[in-house]
């Protein structure tokens, strides 16, 4: 079985209407005959460091933003993975939440990011609550989808658990921060998650200032199937990126690096790779 995957390597909408931007990408994905479209992390809008608040207030799972995206999935007859800043039902800090919605507009899978990015000078835990459980793979007509978000990529346990639960395509919506070595780390980790689990892995990263773009899809043998353009600042040292003002200290125009990246996913490749290299069967669970 095969299907077409589309990654929306986008920036924040200039008018802050990210639902209108989403419609544009849905239209592009339909023209590309995609079965599944994936949007990056922090899709509802950025966090305003100066005023210590999200540009768009957190919303519940059935809030206006999620409802709008779910409606588009039904309108375009397409599956979608997207993220929201989900208000915490217990009144604490919100969650960084990824949602899988089917082509009928109904939510099929929900994952709250469990590894918060308290690294490299950032403290995501100051503004978000961590999830406390992984999500079983979501079964779509075209395959089984696993979910994790951005920093989760550095923790191989999630993708391994997904693979052992039948996941065929692991998806990482991300806002991968740019800086020295970050593109290499991103590509290496995505490729490693694919090889070690003999499954497809896709990562879509934002293309805004301070993020790398460079969205990728890897096959179960580690082959690169598709890649979006790197942003101009992807490998820059942090002192050349003024993230607080959303500008780079070197002239560039991020809009050129927005893209819809399309890859054809042939799920039969998974069995072929696992038969050739049955690493999952060779695990020594008696030793570790």
PDB file of C-alpha atoms in Angstrom:
ATOM      1  CA  UNK A   1       0.000   0.000   0.000  1.00  0.00           C
ATOM      2  CA  UNK A   2       1.197   3.529  -0.723  1.00  0.00           C
ATOM      3  CA  UNK A   3       0.034   7.076  -0.058  1.00  0.00           C
ATOM      4  CA  UNK A   4       1.188  10.648  -0.585  1.00  0.00           C
ATOM      5  CA  UNK A   5       2.452  12.701   2.356  1.00  0.00           C
ATOM      6  CA  UNK A   6       2.672  16.506   2.313  1.00  0.00           C
ATOM      7  CA  UNK A   7       4.641  18.611   4.809  1.00  0.00           C
ATOM      8  CA  UNK A   8       3.689  22.276   5.160  1.00  0.00           C
ATOM      9  CA  UNK A   9       6.986  24.056   5.867  1.00  0.00           C
ATOM     10  CA  UNK A  10       5.380  27.380   6.706  1.00  0.00           C
ATOM     11  CA  UNK A  11       5.930  30.569   8.657  1.00  0.00           C
ATOM     12  CA  UNK A  12       3.466  32.379  10.916  1.00  0.00           C
ATOM     13  CA  UNK A  13       0.811  34.194   8.901  1.00  0.00           C
ATOM     14  CA  UNK A  14       1.684  37.911   8.596  1.00  0.00           C
ATOM     15  CA  UNK A  15      -1.896  38.848   9.527  1.00  0.00           C
ATOM     16  CA  UNK A  16      -1.921  36.265  12.339  1.00  0.00           C
ATOM     17  CA  UNK A  17      -4.711  34.358  10.572  1.00  0.00           C
ATOM     18  CA  UNK A  18      -3.186  30.907  10.619  1.00  0.00           C
ATOM     19  CA  UNK A  19      -6.450  29.248   9.629  1.00  0.00           C
ATOM     20  CA  UNK A  20      -6.417  31.195   6.355  1.00  0.00           C
ATOM     21  CA  UNK A  21      -2.807  30.112   5.838  1.00  0.00           C
ATOM     22  CA  UNK A  22      -3.797  26.513   6.565  1.00  0.00           C
ATOM     23  CA  UNK A  23      -6.424  26.681   3.817  1.00  0.00           C
ATOM     24  CA  UNK A  24      -3.759  27.743   1.327  1.00  0.00           C
ATOM     25  CA  UNK A  25      -1.679  24.691   2.190  1.00  0.00           C
ATOM     26  CA  UNK A  26      -4.702  22.395   2.074  1.00  0.00           C
ATOM     27  CA  UNK A  27      -5.381  23.681  -1.443  1.00  0.00           C
ATOM     28  CA  UNK A  28      -1.771  23.062  -2.465  1.00  0.00           C
ATOM     29  CA  UNK A  29      -1.875  19.584  -0.949  1.00  0.00           C
ATOM     30  CA  UNK A  30      -5.076  18.760  -2.811  1.00  0.00           C
ATOM     31  CA  UNK A  31      -3.494  19.822  -6.092  1.00  0.00           C
ATOM     32  CA  UNK A  32      -0.581  17.522  -5.222  1.00  0.00           C
ATOM     33  CA  UNK A  33      -3.071  14.661  -4.568  1.00  0.00           C
ATOM     34  CA  UNK A  34      -1.865  14.264  -0.981  1.00  0.00           C
ATOM     35  CA  UNK A  35      -3.632  11.912   1.419  1.00  0.00           C
ATOM     36  CA  UNK A  36      -2.115  13.432   4.570  1.00  0.00           C
ATOM     37  CA  UNK A  37      -0.857  16.952   5.288  1.00  0.00           C
ATOM     38  CA  UNK A  38       1.301  17.813   8.323  1.00  0.00           C
ATOM     39  CA  UNK A  39       1.775  21.279   9.827  1.00  0.00           C
ATOM     40  CA  UNK A  40       4.678  22.271  12.132  1.00  0.00           C
ATOM     41  CA  UNK A  41       4.829  22.805  15.875  1.00  0.00           C
ATOM     42  CA  UNK A  42       3.402  25.989  17.424  1.00  0.00           C
ATOM     43  CA  UNK A  43       0.948  26.169  14.554  1.00  0.00           C
ATOM     44  CA  UNK A  44      -1.544  28.444  16.357  1.00  0.00           C
ATOM     45  CA  UNK A  45       1.032  31.201  16.769  1.00  0.00           C
ATOM     46  CA  UNK A  46       4.271  32.146  18.559  1.00  0.00           C
ATOM     47  CA  UNK A  47       5.033  32.935  22.156  1.00  0.00           C
ATOM     48  CA  UNK A  48       5.684  36.634  22.768  1.00  0.00           C
ATOM     49  CA  UNK A  49       8.749  36.703  25.025  1.00  0.00           C
ATOM     50  CA  UNK A  50       8.475  40.436  25.634  1.00  0.00           C
ATOM     51  CA  UNK A  51       4.906  40.288  27.001  1.00  0.00           C
ATOM     52  CA  UNK A  52       5.236  36.727  28.369  1.00  0.00           C
ATOM     53  CA  UNK A  53       2.134  35.465  26.588  1.00  0.00           C
ATOM     54  CA  UNK A  54       1.054  33.538  23.506  1.00  0.00           C
ATOM     55  CA  UNK A  55       0.051  35.721  20.562  1.00  0.00           C
ATOM     56  CA  UNK A  56      -3.120  33.626  20.305  1.00  0.00           C
ATOM     57  CA  UNK A  57      -4.616  32.481  23.580  1.00  0.00           C
ATOM     58  CA  UNK A  58      -4.573  28.740  24.304  1.00  0.00           C
ATOM     59  CA  UNK A  59      -7.770  26.937  23.348  1.00  0.00           C
ATOM     60  CA  UNK A  60      -9.414  23.625  24.271  1.00  0.00           C
ATOM     61  CA  UNK A  61      -9.356  20.650  21.899  1.00  0.00           C
ATOM     62  CA  UNK A  62     -12.768  21.657  20.562  1.00  0.00           C
ATOM     63  CA  UNK A  63     -11.937  25.373  20.401  1.00  0.00           C
ATOM     64  CA  UNK A  64     -12.288  27.602  17.322  1.00  0.00           C
ATOM     65  CA  UNK A  65      -8.828  26.885  15.880  1.00  0.00           C
ATOM     66  CA  UNK A  66      -8.986  23.098  16.077  1.00  0.00           C
ATOM     67  CA  UNK A  67     -12.583  23.147  14.864  1.00  0.00           C
ATOM     68  CA  UNK A  68     -11.546  25.183  11.823  1.00  0.00           C
ATOM     69  CA  UNK A  69      -8.710  22.804  10.911  1.00  0.00           C
ATOM     70  CA  UNK A  70     -10.893  19.743  11.457  1.00  0.00           C
ATOM     71  CA  UNK A  71     -13.539  21.268   9.184  1.00  0.00           C
ATOM     72  CA  UNK A  72     -10.942  21.785   6.453  1.00  0.00           C
ATOM     73  CA  UNK A  73      -9.895  18.140   6.722  1.00  0.00           C
ATOM     74  CA  UNK A  74     -13.502  17.151   5.998  1.00  0.00           C
ATOM     75  CA  UNK A  75     -13.910  19.784   3.283  1.00  0.00           C
ATOM     76  CA  UNK A  76     -10.772  18.691   1.431  1.00  0.00           C
ATOM     77  CA  UNK A  77     -11.234  14.993   2.202  1.00  0.00           C
ATOM     78  CA  UNK A  78      -7.717  14.780   3.613  1.00  0.00           C
ATOM     79  CA  UNK A  79      -6.103  13.556   6.828  1.00  0.00           C
ATOM     80  CA  UNK A  80      -4.147  16.169   8.771  1.00  0.00           C
ATOM     81  CA  UNK A  81      -1.641  16.391  11.622  1.00  0.00           C
ATOM     82  CA  UNK A  82      -1.452  19.796  13.308  1.00  0.00           C
ATOM     83  CA  UNK A  83      -0.581  21.340  16.655  1.00  0.00           C
ATOM     84  CA  UNK A  84      -2.381  23.633  19.053  1.00  0.00           C
ATOM     85  CA  UNK A  85      -1.555  25.423  22.268  1.00  0.00           C
ATOM     86  CA  UNK A  86      -4.114  23.547  24.311  1.00  0.00           C
ATOM     87  CA  UNK A  87      -5.597  25.170  27.392  1.00  0.00           C
ATOM     88  CA  UNK A  88      -5.099  23.013  30.463  1.00  0.00           C
ATOM     89  CA  UNK A  89      -8.422  21.670  31.773  1.00  0.00           C
ATOM     90  CA  UNK A  90      -6.997  21.882  35.297  1.00  0.00           C
ATOM     91  CA  UNK A  91      -6.129  25.559  34.933  1.00  0.00           C
ATOM     92  CA  UNK A  92      -2.358  25.138  34.915  1.00  0.00           C
ATOM     93  CA  UNK A  93       0.020  26.005  32.076  1.00  0.00           C
ATOM     94  CA  UNK A  94      -1.207  24.913  28.620  1.00  0.00           C
ATOM     95  CA  UNK A  95      -0.072  21.852  26.688  1.00  0.00           C
ATOM     96  CA  UNK A  96       1.828  21.635  23.400  1.00  0.00           C
ATOM     97  CA  UNK A  97      -0.553  19.258  21.650  1.00  0.00           C
ATOM     98  CA  UNK A  98      -0.498  17.423  18.317  1.00  0.00           C
ATOM     99  CA  UNK A  99      -3.733  16.188  16.765  1.00  0.00           C
ATOM    100  CA  UNK A 100      -4.460  13.678  14.015  1.00  0.00           C
ATOM    101  CA  UNK A 101      -7.771  14.320  12.276  1.00  0.00           C
ATOM    102  CA  UNK A 102      -9.342  12.049   9.701  1.00  0.00           C
ATOM    103  CA  UNK A 103     -10.762  13.009   6.321  1.00  0.00           C
ATOM    104  CA  UNK A 104     -14.218  13.068   7.908  1.00  0.00           C
ATOM    105  CA  UNK A 105     -13.177  15.880  10.259  1.00  0.00           C
ATOM    106  CA  UNK A 106     -13.102  13.772  13.432  1.00  0.00           C
ATOM    107  CA  UNK A 107     -10.115  13.713  15.766  1.00  0.00           C
ATOM    108  CA  UNK A 108      -8.424  10.302  15.715  1.00  0.00           C
ATOM    109  CA  UNK A 109      -5.334  10.856  17.861  1.00  0.00           C
ATOM    110  CA  UNK A 110      -4.125  13.376  20.457  1.00  0.00           C
ATOM    111  CA  UNK A 111      -0.599  13.690  21.861  1.00  0.00           C
ATOM    112  CA  UNK A 112       0.664  16.170  24.456  1.00  0.00           C
ATOM    113  CA  UNK A 113       4.399  16.801  24.228  1.00  0.00           C
ATOM    114  CA  UNK A 114       6.133  15.046  27.120  1.00  0.00           C
ATOM    115  CA  UNK A 115       9.728  16.311  26.691  1.00  0.00           C
ATOM    116  CA  UNK A 116       9.807  20.093  27.080  1.00  0.00           C
ATOM    117  CA  UNK A 117      12.704  22.016  25.556  1.00  0.00           C
ATOM    118  CA  UNK A 118      14.629  23.180  28.628  1.00  0.00           C
ATOM    119  CA  UNK A 119      17.950  23.352  26.777  1.00  0.00           C
ATOM    120  CA  UNK A 120      20.228  25.632  24.769  1.00  0.00           C
ATOM    121  CA  UNK A 121      19.095  28.703  26.705  1.00  0.00           C
ATOM    122  CA  UNK A 122      15.356  27.985  26.420  1.00  0.00           C
ATOM    123  CA  UNK A 123      12.884  26.958  29.131  1.00  0.00           C
ATOM    124  CA  UNK A 124       9.732  25.656  27.534  1.00  0.00           C
ATOM    125  CA  UNK A 125       8.560  24.433  30.941  1.00  0.00           C
ATOM    126  CA  UNK A 126       8.162  28.066  32.061  1.00  0.00           C
ATOM    127  CA  UNK A 127       5.173  28.406  29.731  1.00  0.00           C
ATOM    128  CA  UNK A 128       3.914  24.863  29.099  1.00  0.00           C
ATOM    129  CA  UNK A 129       2.857  21.781  31.029  1.00  0.00           C
ATOM    130  CA  UNK A 130       4.328  18.443  29.979  1.00  0.00           C
ATOM    131  CA  UNK A 131       2.140  15.573  28.882  1.00  0.00           C
ATOM    132  CA  UNK A 132       2.412  12.374  30.872  1.00  0.00           C
ATOM    133  CA  UNK A 133       1.775   9.614  28.330  1.00  0.00           C
ATOM    134  CA  UNK A 134       2.635   8.523  24.820  1.00  0.00           C
ATOM    135  CA  UNK A 135      -0.106   8.038  22.246  1.00  0.00           C
ATOM    136  CA  UNK A 136      -0.700   4.706  20.486  1.00  0.00           C
ATOM    137  CA  UNK A 137      -0.359   4.880  16.692  1.00  0.00           C
ATOM    138  CA  UNK A 138      -3.413   6.130  14.842  1.00  0.00           C
ATOM    139  CA  UNK A 139      -4.733   3.759  12.197  1.00  0.00           C
ATOM    140  CA  UNK A 140      -5.633   5.538   8.969  1.00  0.00           C
ATOM    141  CA  UNK A 141      -6.900   3.782   5.813  1.00  0.00           C
ATOM    142  CA  UNK A 142      -3.464   4.232   4.258  1.00  0.00           C
ATOM    143  CA  UNK A 143      -1.260   3.307   7.239  1.00  0.00           C
ATOM    144  CA  UNK A 144      -0.445   3.636  10.921  1.00  0.00           C
ATOM    145  CA  UNK A 145       0.723   7.060  12.181  1.00  0.00           C
ATOM    146  CA  UNK A 146       2.836   7.758  15.272  1.00  0.00           C
ATOM    147  CA  UNK A 147       3.173  11.190  16.884  1.00  0.00           C
ATOM    148  CA  UNK A 148       5.878  13.069  18.750  1.00  0.00           C
ATOM    149  CA  UNK A 149       6.872  16.752  18.816  1.00  0.00           C
ATOM    150  CA  UNK A 150      10.217  18.460  18.147  1.00  0.00           C
ATOM    151  CA  UNK A 151      12.488  17.890  21.209  1.00  0.00           C
ATOM    152  CA  UNK A 152      10.934  14.430  21.564  1.00  0.00           C
ATOM    153  CA  UNK A 153      13.075  13.481  18.567  1.00  0.00           C
ATOM    154  CA  UNK A 154      16.119  13.319  20.861  1.00  0.00           C
ATOM    155  CA  UNK A 155      14.481  10.528  22.872  1.00  0.00           C
ATOM    156  CA  UNK A 156      14.454   7.281  20.871  1.00  0.00           C
ATOM    157  CA  UNK A 157      12.140   5.538  23.323  1.00  0.00           C
ATOM    158  CA  UNK A 158       9.042   7.172  21.795  1.00  0.00           C
ATOM    159  CA  UNK A 159       9.658   6.013  18.248  1.00  0.00           C
ATOM    160  CA  UNK A 160      10.661   2.540  19.444  1.00  0.00           C
ATOM    161  CA  UNK A 161       7.456   2.225  21.463  1.00  0.00           C
ATOM    162  CA  UNK A 162       5.482   3.378  18.428  1.00  0.00           C
ATOM    163  CA  UNK A 163       7.235   0.886  16.132  1.00  0.00           C
ATOM    164  CA  UNK A 164       6.552  -1.990  18.516  1.00  0.00           C
ATOM    165  CA  UNK A 165       2.886  -0.922  18.542  1.00  0.00           C
ATOM    166  CA  UNK A 166       2.642  -1.131  14.765  1.00  0.00           C
ATOM    167  CA  UNK A 167       3.574   2.380  13.687  1.00  0.00           C
ATOM    168  CA  UNK A 168       4.561   2.659  10.025  1.00  0.00           C
ATOM    169  CA  UNK A 169       5.105   6.421   9.745  1.00  0.00           C
ATOM    170  CA  UNK A 170       6.446   8.448  12.694  1.00  0.00           C
ATOM    171  CA  UNK A 171       5.721  12.163  12.398  1.00  0.00           C
ATOM    172  CA  UNK A 172       7.484  14.997  14.233  1.00  0.00           C
ATOM    173  CA  UNK A 173       5.834  18.443  13.922  1.00  0.00           C
ATOM    174  CA  UNK A 174       8.649  20.755  15.007  1.00  0.00           C
ATOM    175  CA  UNK A 175       9.976  24.253  15.530  1.00  0.00           C
ATOM    176  CA  UNK A 176      13.623  23.178  15.403  1.00  0.00           C
ATOM    177  CA  UNK A 177      15.731  26.086  16.595  1.00  0.00           C
ATOM    178  CA  UNK A 178      18.527  27.146  14.267  1.00  0.00           C
ATOM    179  CA  UNK A 179      22.181  27.400  15.265  1.00  0.00           C
ATOM    180  CA  UNK A 180      25.537  25.753  14.731  1.00  0.00           C
ATOM    181  CA  UNK A 181      25.165  22.056  14.014  1.00  0.00           C
ATOM    182  CA  UNK A 182      21.375  22.060  14.356  1.00  0.00           C
ATOM    183  CA  UNK A 183      20.593  20.997  10.768  1.00  0.00           C
ATOM    184  CA  UNK A 184      23.042  18.105  11.038  1.00  0.00           C
ATOM    185  CA  UNK A 185      21.507  17.027  14.357  1.00  0.00           C
ATOM    186  CA  UNK A 186      17.969  17.258  12.947  1.00  0.00           C
ATOM    187  CA  UNK A 187      18.721  15.184   9.863  1.00  0.00           C
ATOM    188  CA  UNK A 188      20.836  12.662  11.754  1.00  0.00           C
ATOM    189  CA  UNK A 189      18.197  12.065  14.412  1.00  0.00           C
ATOM    190  CA  UNK A 190      15.351  11.739  11.910  1.00  0.00           C
ATOM    191  CA  UNK A 191      17.395   9.297   9.843  1.00  0.00           C
ATOM    192  CA  UNK A 192      18.409   7.321  12.938  1.00  0.00           C
ATOM    193  CA  UNK A 193      14.799   6.981  14.124  1.00  0.00           C
ATOM    194  CA  UNK A 194      13.929   5.599  10.672  1.00  0.00           C
ATOM    195  CA  UNK A 195      16.846   3.148  10.468  1.00  0.00           C
ATOM    196  CA  UNK A 196      16.665   1.798  14.006  1.00  0.00           C
ATOM    197  CA  UNK A 197      12.930   1.105  13.709  1.00  0.00           C
ATOM    198  CA  UNK A 198      12.786   0.216   9.996  1.00  0.00           C
ATOM    199  CA  UNK A 199       9.897   2.623   9.419  1.00  0.00           C
ATOM    200  CA  UNK A 200       9.205   5.918   7.674  1.00  0.00           C
ATOM    201  CA  UNK A 201       9.992   9.092   9.626  1.00  0.00           C
ATOM    202  CA  UNK A 202       8.957  12.616   8.692  1.00  0.00           C
ATOM    203  CA  UNK A 203       9.851  15.896  10.395  1.00  0.00           C
ATOM    204  CA  UNK A 204       8.379  19.259   9.424  1.00  0.00           C
ATOM    205  CA  UNK A 205      10.023  22.346  10.930  1.00  0.00           C
ATOM    206  CA  UNK A 206       8.965  25.968  10.830  1.00  0.00           C
ATOM    207  CA  UNK A 207      10.600  28.321   8.334  1.00  0.00           C
ATOM    208  CA  UNK A 208      10.350  31.471  10.485  1.00  0.00           C
ATOM    209  CA  UNK A 209      13.389  33.403  11.641  1.00  0.00           C
ATOM    210  CA  UNK A 210      15.277  31.356  14.197  1.00  0.00           C
ATOM    211  CA  UNK A 211      14.133  27.967  12.857  1.00  0.00           C
ATOM    212  CA  UNK A 212      15.786  25.691  10.325  1.00  0.00           C
ATOM    213  CA  UNK A 213      13.088  24.689   7.858  1.00  0.00           C
ATOM    214  CA  UNK A 214      14.773  21.719   6.173  1.00  0.00           C
ATOM    215  CA  UNK A 215      11.749  19.451   6.592  1.00  0.00           C
ATOM    216  CA  UNK A 216      12.631  15.846   5.698  1.00  0.00           C
ATOM    217  CA  UNK A 217      11.137  12.443   4.992  1.00  0.00           C
ATOM    218  CA  UNK A 218      13.261   9.307   5.441  1.00  0.00           C
ATOM    219  CA  UNK A 219      12.510   5.753   4.375  1.00  0.00           C
ATOM    220  CA  UNK A 220      12.861   2.648   6.586  1.00  0.00           C
ATOM    221  CA  UNK A 221      16.364   2.059   5.213  1.00  0.00           C
ATOM    222  CA  UNK A 222      17.407   5.652   5.987  1.00  0.00           C
ATOM    223  CA  UNK A 223      17.088   6.886   2.407  1.00  0.00           C
ATOM    224  CA  UNK A 224      16.189  10.568   2.084  1.00  0.00           C
ATOM    225  CA  UNK A 225      12.898  10.735   0.165  1.00  0.00           C
ATOM    226  CA  UNK A 226      12.209  14.485   0.309  1.00  0.00           C
ATOM    227  CA  UNK A 227      13.667  17.631   1.821  1.00  0.00           C
ATOM    228  CA  UNK A 228      12.603  21.258   2.040  1.00  0.00           C
ATOM    229  CA  UNK A 229      14.994  24.159   1.707  1.00  0.00           C
ATOM    230  CA  UNK A 230      17.029  25.302   4.680  1.00  0.00           C
ATOM    231  CA  UNK A 231      16.269  28.775   5.998  1.00  0.00           C
ATOM    232  CA  UNK A 232      19.119  31.303   5.541  1.00  0.00           C
ATOM    233  CA  UNK A 233      19.868  31.272   9.269  1.00  0.00           C
ATOM    234  CA  UNK A 234      19.631  27.505   9.783  1.00  0.00           C
ATOM    235  CA  UNK A 235      23.303  27.000  10.665  1.00  0.00           C
ATOM    236  CA  UNK A 236      24.054  30.462  12.014  1.00  0.00           C
ATOM    237  CA  UNK A 237      25.481  30.913  15.515  1.00  0.00           C
ATOM    238  CA  UNK A 238      22.796  32.200  17.848  1.00  0.00           C
ATOM    239  CA  UNK A 239      24.437  35.620  18.128  1.00  0.00           C
ATOM    240  CA  UNK A 240      23.587  36.239  14.462  1.00  0.00           C
ATOM    241  CA  UNK A 241      19.865  35.621  15.043  1.00  0.00           C
ATOM    242  CA  UNK A 242      17.713  38.153  16.877  1.00  0.00           C
ATOM    243  CA  UNK A 243      14.811  35.865  17.715  1.00  0.00           C
ATOM    244  CA  UNK A 244      13.141  38.383  20.047  1.00  0.00           C
ATOM    245  CA  UNK A 245      12.552  40.808  17.172  1.00  0.00           C
ATOM    246  CA  UNK A 246      11.966  37.987  14.673  1.00  0.00           C
ATOM    247  CA  UNK A 247      14.827  39.212  12.492  1.00  0.00           C
ATOM    248  CA  UNK A 248      18.149  37.879  11.369  1.00  0.00           C
ATOM    249  CA  UNK A 249      21.155  40.178  11.540  1.00  0.00           C
ATOM    250  CA  UNK A 250      21.933  39.170   7.941  1.00  0.00           C
ATOM    251  CA  UNK A 251      19.536  40.243   5.148  1.00  0.00           C
ATOM    252  CA  UNK A 252      17.161  37.507   4.003  1.00  0.00           C
ATOM    253  CA  UNK A 253      13.528  36.859   3.206  1.00  0.00           C
ATOM    254  CA  UNK A 254      12.005  33.834   4.889  1.00  0.00           C
ATOM    255  CA  UNK A 255       9.034  33.686   2.563  1.00  0.00           C
ATOM    256  CA  UNK A 256      11.249  32.081  -0.098  1.00  0.00           C
ATOM    257  CA  UNK A 257      11.731  29.106   2.182  1.00  0.00           C
ATOM    258  CA  UNK A 258       8.089  28.276   2.700  1.00  0.00           C
ATOM    259  CA  UNK A 259       7.210  25.119   0.808  1.00  0.00           C
ATOM    260  CA  UNK A 260       4.949  22.131   0.495  1.00  0.00           C
ATOM    261  CA  UNK A 261       7.204  19.064   0.532  1.00  0.00           C
ATOM    262  CA  UNK A 262       5.649  15.956  -0.988  1.00  0.00           C
ATOM    263  CA  UNK A 263       6.766  12.329  -0.671  1.00  0.00           C
ATOM    264  CA  UNK A 264       5.227   9.083  -1.856  1.00  0.00           C
ATOM    265  CA  UNK A 265       5.243   6.494   0.943  1.00  0.00           C
ATOM    266  CA  UNK A 266       5.351   2.853  -0.118  1.00  0.00           C
ATOM    267  CA  UNK A 267       4.581   0.906   3.043  1.00  0.00           C
ATOM    268  CA  UNK A 268       5.592  -2.403   1.454  1.00  0.00           C
ATOM    269  CA  UNK A 269       9.196  -1.187   1.827  1.00  0.00           C
ATOM    270  CA  UNK A 270       8.923  -1.654   5.583  1.00  0.00           C
ATOM    271  CA  UNK A 271       8.483  -5.426   5.346  1.00  0.00           C
ATOM    272  CA  UNK A 272      11.301  -5.695   2.816  1.00  0.00           C
ATOM    273  CA  UNK A 273      13.716  -3.784   5.061  1.00  0.00           C
ATOM    274  CA  UNK A 274      12.690  -5.688   8.192  1.00  0.00           C
ATOM    275  CA  UNK A 275      13.123  -9.015   6.437  1.00  0.00           C
ATOM    276  CA  UNK A 276      16.572  -8.006   5.246  1.00  0.00           C
ATOM    277  CA  UNK A 277      17.642  -6.590   8.623  1.00  0.00           C
ATOM    278  CA  UNK A 278      15.389  -7.975  11.376  1.00  0.00           C
ATOM    279  CA  UNK A 279      16.862  -5.740  14.074  1.00  0.00           C
ATOM    280  CA  UNK A 280      13.577  -5.442  15.950  1.00  0.00           C
ATOM    281  CA  UNK A 281      13.457  -9.224  16.289  1.00  0.00           C
ATOM    282  CA  UNK A 282      17.074  -9.314  17.467  1.00  0.00           C
ATOM    283  CA  UNK A 283      16.461  -7.086  20.486  1.00  0.00           C
ATOM    284  CA  UNK A 284      17.850  -8.658  23.678  1.00  0.00           C
ATOM    285  CA  UNK A 285      15.022  -7.884  26.029  1.00  0.00           C
ATOM    286  CA  UNK A 286      16.551 -10.316  28.483  1.00  0.00           C
ATOM    287  CA  UNK A 287      19.538  -7.978  28.777  1.00  0.00           C
ATOM    288  CA  UNK A 288      17.925  -4.545  28.577  1.00  0.00           C
TER     289      UNK A 288
END
